[in-house]
JSON list of C-alpha atoms in Angstrom, two decimals:
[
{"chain": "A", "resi": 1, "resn": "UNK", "atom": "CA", "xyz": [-3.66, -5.41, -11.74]},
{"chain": "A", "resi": 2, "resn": "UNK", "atom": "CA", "xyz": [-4.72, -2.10, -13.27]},
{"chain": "A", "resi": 3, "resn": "UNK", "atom": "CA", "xyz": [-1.31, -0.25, -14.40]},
{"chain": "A", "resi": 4, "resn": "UNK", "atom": "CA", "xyz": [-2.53, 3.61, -13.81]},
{"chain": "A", "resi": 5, "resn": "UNK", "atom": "CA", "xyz": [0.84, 5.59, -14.58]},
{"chain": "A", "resi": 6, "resn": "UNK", "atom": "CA", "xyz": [2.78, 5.22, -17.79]},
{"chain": "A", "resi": 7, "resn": "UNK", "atom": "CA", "xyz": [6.07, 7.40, -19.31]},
{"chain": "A", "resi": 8, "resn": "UNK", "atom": "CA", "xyz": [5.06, 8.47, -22.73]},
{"chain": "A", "resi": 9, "resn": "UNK", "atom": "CA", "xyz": [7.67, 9.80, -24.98]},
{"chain": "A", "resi": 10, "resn": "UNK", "atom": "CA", "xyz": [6.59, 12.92, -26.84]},
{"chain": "A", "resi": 11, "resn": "UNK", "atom": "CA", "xyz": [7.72, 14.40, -29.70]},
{"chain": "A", "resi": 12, "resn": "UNK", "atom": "CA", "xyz": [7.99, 18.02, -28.50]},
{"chain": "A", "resi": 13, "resn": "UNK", "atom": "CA", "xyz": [8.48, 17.63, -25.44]},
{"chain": "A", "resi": 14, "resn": "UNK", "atom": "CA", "xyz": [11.31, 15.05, -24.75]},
{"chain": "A", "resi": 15, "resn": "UNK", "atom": "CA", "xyz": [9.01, 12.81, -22.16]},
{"chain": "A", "resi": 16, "resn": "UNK", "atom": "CA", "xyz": [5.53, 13.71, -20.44]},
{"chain": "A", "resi": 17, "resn": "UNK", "atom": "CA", "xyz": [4.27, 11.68, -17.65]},
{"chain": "A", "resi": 18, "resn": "UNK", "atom": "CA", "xyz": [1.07, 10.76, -17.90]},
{"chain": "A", "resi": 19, "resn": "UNK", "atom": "CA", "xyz": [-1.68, 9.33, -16.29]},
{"chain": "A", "resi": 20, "resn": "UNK", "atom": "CA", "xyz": [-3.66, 6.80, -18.03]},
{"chain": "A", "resi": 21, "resn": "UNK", "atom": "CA", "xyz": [-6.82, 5.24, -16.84]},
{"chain": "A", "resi": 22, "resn": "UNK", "atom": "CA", "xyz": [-9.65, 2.66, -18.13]},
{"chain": "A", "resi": 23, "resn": "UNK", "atom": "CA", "xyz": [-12.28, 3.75, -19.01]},
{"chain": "A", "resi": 24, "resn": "UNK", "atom": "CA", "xyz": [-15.27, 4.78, -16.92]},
{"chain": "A", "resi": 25, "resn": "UNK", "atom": "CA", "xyz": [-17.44, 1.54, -17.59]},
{"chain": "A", "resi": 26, "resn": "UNK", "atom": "CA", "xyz": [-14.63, -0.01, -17.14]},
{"chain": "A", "resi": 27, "resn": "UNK", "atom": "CA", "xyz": [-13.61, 1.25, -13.71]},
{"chain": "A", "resi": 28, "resn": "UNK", "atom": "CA", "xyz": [-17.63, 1.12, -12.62]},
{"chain": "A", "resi": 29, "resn": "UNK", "atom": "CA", "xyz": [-17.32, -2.83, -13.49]},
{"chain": "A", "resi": 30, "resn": "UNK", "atom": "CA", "xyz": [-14.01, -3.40, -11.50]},
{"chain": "A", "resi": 31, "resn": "UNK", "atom": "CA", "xyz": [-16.00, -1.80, -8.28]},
{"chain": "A", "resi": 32, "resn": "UNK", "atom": "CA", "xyz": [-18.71, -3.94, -8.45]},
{"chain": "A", "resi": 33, "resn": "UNK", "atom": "CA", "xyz": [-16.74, -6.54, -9.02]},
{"chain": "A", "resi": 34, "resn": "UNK", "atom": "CA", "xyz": [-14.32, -6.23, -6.31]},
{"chain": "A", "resi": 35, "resn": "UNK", "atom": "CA", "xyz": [-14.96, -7.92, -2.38]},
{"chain": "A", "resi": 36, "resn": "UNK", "atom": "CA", "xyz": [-16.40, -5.34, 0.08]},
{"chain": "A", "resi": 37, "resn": "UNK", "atom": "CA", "xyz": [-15.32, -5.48, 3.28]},
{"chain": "A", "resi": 38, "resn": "UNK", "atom": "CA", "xyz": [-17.98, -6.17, 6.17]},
{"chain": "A", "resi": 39, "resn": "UNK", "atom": "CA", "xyz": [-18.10, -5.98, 10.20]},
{"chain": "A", "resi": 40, "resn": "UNK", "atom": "CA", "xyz": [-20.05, -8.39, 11.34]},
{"chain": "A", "resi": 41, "resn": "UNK", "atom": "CA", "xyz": [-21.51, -7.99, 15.27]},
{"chain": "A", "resi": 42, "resn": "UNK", "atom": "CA", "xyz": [-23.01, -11.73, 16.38]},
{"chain": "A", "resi": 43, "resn": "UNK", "atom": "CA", "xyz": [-25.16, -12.21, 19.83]},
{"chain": "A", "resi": 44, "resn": "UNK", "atom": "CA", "xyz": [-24.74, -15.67, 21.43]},
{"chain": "A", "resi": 45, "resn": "UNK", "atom": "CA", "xyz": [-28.08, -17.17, 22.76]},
{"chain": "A", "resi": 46, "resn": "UNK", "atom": "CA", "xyz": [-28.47, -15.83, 26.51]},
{"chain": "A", "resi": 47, "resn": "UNK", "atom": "CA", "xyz": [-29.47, -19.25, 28.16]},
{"chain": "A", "resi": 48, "resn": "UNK", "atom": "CA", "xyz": [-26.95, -20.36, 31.28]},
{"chain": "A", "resi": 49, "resn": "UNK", "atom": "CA", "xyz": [-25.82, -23.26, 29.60]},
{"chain": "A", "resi": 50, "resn": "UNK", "atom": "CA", "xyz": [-24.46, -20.89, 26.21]},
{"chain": "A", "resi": 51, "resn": "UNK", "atom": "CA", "xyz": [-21.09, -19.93, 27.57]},
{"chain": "A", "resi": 52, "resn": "UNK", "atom": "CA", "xyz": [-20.13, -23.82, 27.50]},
{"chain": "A", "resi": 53, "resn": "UNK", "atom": "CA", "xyz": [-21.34, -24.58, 24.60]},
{"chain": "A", "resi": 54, "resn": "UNK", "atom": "CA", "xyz": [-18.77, -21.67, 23.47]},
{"chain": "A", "resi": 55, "resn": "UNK", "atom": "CA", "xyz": [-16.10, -23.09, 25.22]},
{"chain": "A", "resi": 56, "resn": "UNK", "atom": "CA", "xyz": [-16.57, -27.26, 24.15]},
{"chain": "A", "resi": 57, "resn": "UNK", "atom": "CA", "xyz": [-16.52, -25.93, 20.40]},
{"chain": "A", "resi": 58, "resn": "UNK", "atom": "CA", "xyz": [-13.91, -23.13, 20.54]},
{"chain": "A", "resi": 59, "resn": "UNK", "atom": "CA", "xyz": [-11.13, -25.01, 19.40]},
{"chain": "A", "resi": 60, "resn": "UNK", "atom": "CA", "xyz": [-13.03, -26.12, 16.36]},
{"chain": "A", "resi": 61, "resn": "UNK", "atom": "CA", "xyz": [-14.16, -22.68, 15.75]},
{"chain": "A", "resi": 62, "resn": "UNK", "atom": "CA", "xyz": [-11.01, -20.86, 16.07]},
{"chain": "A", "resi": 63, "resn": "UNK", "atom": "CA", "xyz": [-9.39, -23.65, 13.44]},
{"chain": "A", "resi": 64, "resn": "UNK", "atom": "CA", "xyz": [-11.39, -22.36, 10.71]},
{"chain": "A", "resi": 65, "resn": "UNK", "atom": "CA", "xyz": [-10.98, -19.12, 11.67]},
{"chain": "A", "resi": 66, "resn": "UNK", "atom": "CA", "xyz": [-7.17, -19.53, 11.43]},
{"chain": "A", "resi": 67, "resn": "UNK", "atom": "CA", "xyz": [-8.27, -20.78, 7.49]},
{"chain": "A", "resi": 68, "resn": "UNK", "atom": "CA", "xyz": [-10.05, -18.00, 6.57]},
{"chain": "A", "resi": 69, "resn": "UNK", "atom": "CA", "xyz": [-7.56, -15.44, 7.98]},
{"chain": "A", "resi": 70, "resn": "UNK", "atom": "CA", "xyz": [-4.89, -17.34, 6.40]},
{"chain": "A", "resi": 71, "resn": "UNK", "atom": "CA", "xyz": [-6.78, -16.94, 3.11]},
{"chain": "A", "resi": 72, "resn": "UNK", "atom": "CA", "xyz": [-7.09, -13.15, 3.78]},
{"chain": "A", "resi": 73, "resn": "UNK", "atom": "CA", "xyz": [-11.31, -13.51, 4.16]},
{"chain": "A", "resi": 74, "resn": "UNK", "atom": "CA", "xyz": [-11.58, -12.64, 7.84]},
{"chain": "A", "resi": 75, "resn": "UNK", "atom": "CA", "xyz": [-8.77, -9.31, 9.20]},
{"chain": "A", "resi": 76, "resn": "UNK", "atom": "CA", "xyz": [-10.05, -9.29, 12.40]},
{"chain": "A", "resi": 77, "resn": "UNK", "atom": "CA", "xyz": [-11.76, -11.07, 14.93]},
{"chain": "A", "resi": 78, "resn": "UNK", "atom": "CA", "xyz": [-12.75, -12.32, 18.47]},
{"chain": "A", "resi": 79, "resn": "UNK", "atom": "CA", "xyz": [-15.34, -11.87, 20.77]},
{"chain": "A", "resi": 80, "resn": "UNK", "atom": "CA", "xyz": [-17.35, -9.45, 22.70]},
{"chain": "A", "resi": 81, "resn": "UNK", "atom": "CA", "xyz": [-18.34, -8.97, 25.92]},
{"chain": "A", "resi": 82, "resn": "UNK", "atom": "CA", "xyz": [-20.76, -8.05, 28.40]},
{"chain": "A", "resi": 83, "resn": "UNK", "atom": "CA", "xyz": [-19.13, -5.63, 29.92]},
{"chain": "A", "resi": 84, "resn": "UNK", "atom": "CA", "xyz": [-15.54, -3.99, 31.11]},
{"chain": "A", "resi": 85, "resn": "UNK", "atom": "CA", "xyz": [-15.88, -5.74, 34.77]},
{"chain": "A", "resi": 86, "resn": "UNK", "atom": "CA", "xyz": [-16.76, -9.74, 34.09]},
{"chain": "A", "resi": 87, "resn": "UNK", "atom": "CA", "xyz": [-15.82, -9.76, 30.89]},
{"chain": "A", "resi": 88, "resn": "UNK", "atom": "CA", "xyz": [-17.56, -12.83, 30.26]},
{"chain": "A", "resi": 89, "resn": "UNK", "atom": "CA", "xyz": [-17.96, -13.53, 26.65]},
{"chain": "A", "resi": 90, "resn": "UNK", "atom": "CA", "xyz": [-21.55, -12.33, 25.09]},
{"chain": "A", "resi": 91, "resn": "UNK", "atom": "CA", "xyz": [-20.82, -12.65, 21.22]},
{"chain": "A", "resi": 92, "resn": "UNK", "atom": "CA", "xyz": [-18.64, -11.78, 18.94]},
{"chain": "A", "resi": 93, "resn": "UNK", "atom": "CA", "xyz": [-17.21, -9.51, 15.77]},
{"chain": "A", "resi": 94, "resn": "UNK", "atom": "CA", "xyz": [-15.38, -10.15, 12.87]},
{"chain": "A", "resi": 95, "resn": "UNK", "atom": "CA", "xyz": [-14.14, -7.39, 9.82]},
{"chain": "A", "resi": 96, "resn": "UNK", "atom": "CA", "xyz": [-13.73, -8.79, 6.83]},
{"chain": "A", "resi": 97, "resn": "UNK", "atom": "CA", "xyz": [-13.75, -8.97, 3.16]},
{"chain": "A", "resi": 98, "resn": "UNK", "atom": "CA", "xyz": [-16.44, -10.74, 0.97]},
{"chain": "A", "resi": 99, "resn": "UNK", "atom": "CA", "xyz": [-18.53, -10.64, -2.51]},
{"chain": "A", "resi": 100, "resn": "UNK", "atom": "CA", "xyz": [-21.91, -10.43, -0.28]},
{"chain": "A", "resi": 101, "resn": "UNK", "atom": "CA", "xyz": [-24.03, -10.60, 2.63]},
{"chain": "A", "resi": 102, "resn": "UNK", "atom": "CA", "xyz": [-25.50, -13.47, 1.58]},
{"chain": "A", "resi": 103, "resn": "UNK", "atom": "CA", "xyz": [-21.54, -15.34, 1.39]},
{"chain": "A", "resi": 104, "resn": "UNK", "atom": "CA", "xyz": [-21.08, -13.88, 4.82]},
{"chain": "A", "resi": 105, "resn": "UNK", "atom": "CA", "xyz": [-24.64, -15.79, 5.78]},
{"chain": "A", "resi": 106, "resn": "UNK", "atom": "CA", "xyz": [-23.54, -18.60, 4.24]},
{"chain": "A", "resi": 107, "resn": "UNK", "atom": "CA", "xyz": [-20.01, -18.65, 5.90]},
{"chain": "A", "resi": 108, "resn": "UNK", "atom": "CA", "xyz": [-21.38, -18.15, 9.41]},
{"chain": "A", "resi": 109, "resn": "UNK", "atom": "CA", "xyz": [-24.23, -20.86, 9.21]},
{"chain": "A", "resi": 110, "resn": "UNK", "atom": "CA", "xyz": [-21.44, -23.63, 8.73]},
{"chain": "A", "resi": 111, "resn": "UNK", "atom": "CA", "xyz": [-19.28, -22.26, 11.47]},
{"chain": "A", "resi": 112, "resn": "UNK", "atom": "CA", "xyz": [-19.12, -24.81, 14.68]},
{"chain": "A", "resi": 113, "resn": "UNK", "atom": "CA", "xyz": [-20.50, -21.82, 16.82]},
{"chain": "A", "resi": 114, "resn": "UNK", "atom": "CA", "xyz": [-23.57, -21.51, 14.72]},
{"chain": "A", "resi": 115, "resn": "UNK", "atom": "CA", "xyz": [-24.32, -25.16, 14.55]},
{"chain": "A", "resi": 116, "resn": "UNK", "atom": "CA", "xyz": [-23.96, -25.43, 18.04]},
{"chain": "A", "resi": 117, "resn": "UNK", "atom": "CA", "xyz": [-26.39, -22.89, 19.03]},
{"chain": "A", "resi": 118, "resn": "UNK", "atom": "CA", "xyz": [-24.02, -20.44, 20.75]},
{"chain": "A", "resi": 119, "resn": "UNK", "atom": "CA", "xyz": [-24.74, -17.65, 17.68]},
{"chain": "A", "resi": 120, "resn": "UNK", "atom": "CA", "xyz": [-28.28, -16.66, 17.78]},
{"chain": "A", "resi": 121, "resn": "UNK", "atom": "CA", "xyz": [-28.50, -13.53, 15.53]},
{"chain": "A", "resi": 122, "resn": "UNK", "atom": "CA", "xyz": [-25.87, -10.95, 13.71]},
{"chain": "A", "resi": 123, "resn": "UNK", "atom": "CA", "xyz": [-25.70, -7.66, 11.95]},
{"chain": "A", "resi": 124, "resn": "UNK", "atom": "CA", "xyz": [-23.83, -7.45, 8.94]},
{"chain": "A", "resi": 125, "resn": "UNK", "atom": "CA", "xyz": [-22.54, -3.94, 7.94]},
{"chain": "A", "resi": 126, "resn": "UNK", "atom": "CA", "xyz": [-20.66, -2.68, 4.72]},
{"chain": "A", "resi": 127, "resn": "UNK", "atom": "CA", "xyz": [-17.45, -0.59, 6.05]},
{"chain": "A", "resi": 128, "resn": "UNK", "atom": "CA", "xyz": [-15.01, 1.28, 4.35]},
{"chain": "A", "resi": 129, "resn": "UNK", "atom": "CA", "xyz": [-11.12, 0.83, 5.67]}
]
């Protein structure tokens, strides 16, 4: 953890506040470095039989999904749907915080939901919060 603020005693004056910060290669590094955070937007397949494929593997789903928001990867999540009426369940969404799109790729292709063909495609998009 980056200390920013520091009491310096001066000499003339009998203490200063300062601000003290690394320096700018330093700072540029530590952003790189640091997990972005990501909303992903996932479309199930569309065939009739999709929705229960969805709902034999949700338990298994929504177990790793407990992990990984218990590990602080995943803030939000759940899914979407096709409209305000039915509300039957169409895809889903998920906000969260990773080193890269292709880690996000990588965590959705082993997710029960993938594997059982109920996600088809997603978007992944950087977001600031």
């Amino acid at each position: 953890m980056l200390n920013t603020t520091k009491l310096v005693l001066s000499r003339t004056n009998k203490s200063r506040l300062f601000s003290t910060f690394p320096s700018m290669p330093v700072l540029i590094l530590l952003l790189l470095l640091a997990p972005q955070n990501y909303l992903v937007v996932i479309k199930d397949f569309t065939d009739s039989e999709c929705l229960q494929r969805r709902l034999n593997t949700r338990d298994e789903h929504l177990k790793g999904a407990l992990i990984n928001k218990a590990n602080n990867v995943i803030s939000l999540g759940g899914a979407t749907l096709d409209n305000e009426t039915d509300g039957k369940m169409d895809g889903s969404y998920i906000l969260l915080e990773a080193e890269s799109i292709k880690d996000i790729d990588t965590m959705l292709k082993a997710d029960p939901y993938y594997k059982a063909k109920v996600w088809e495609k997603w978007e992944i998009k950087p977001v600031k919060m």
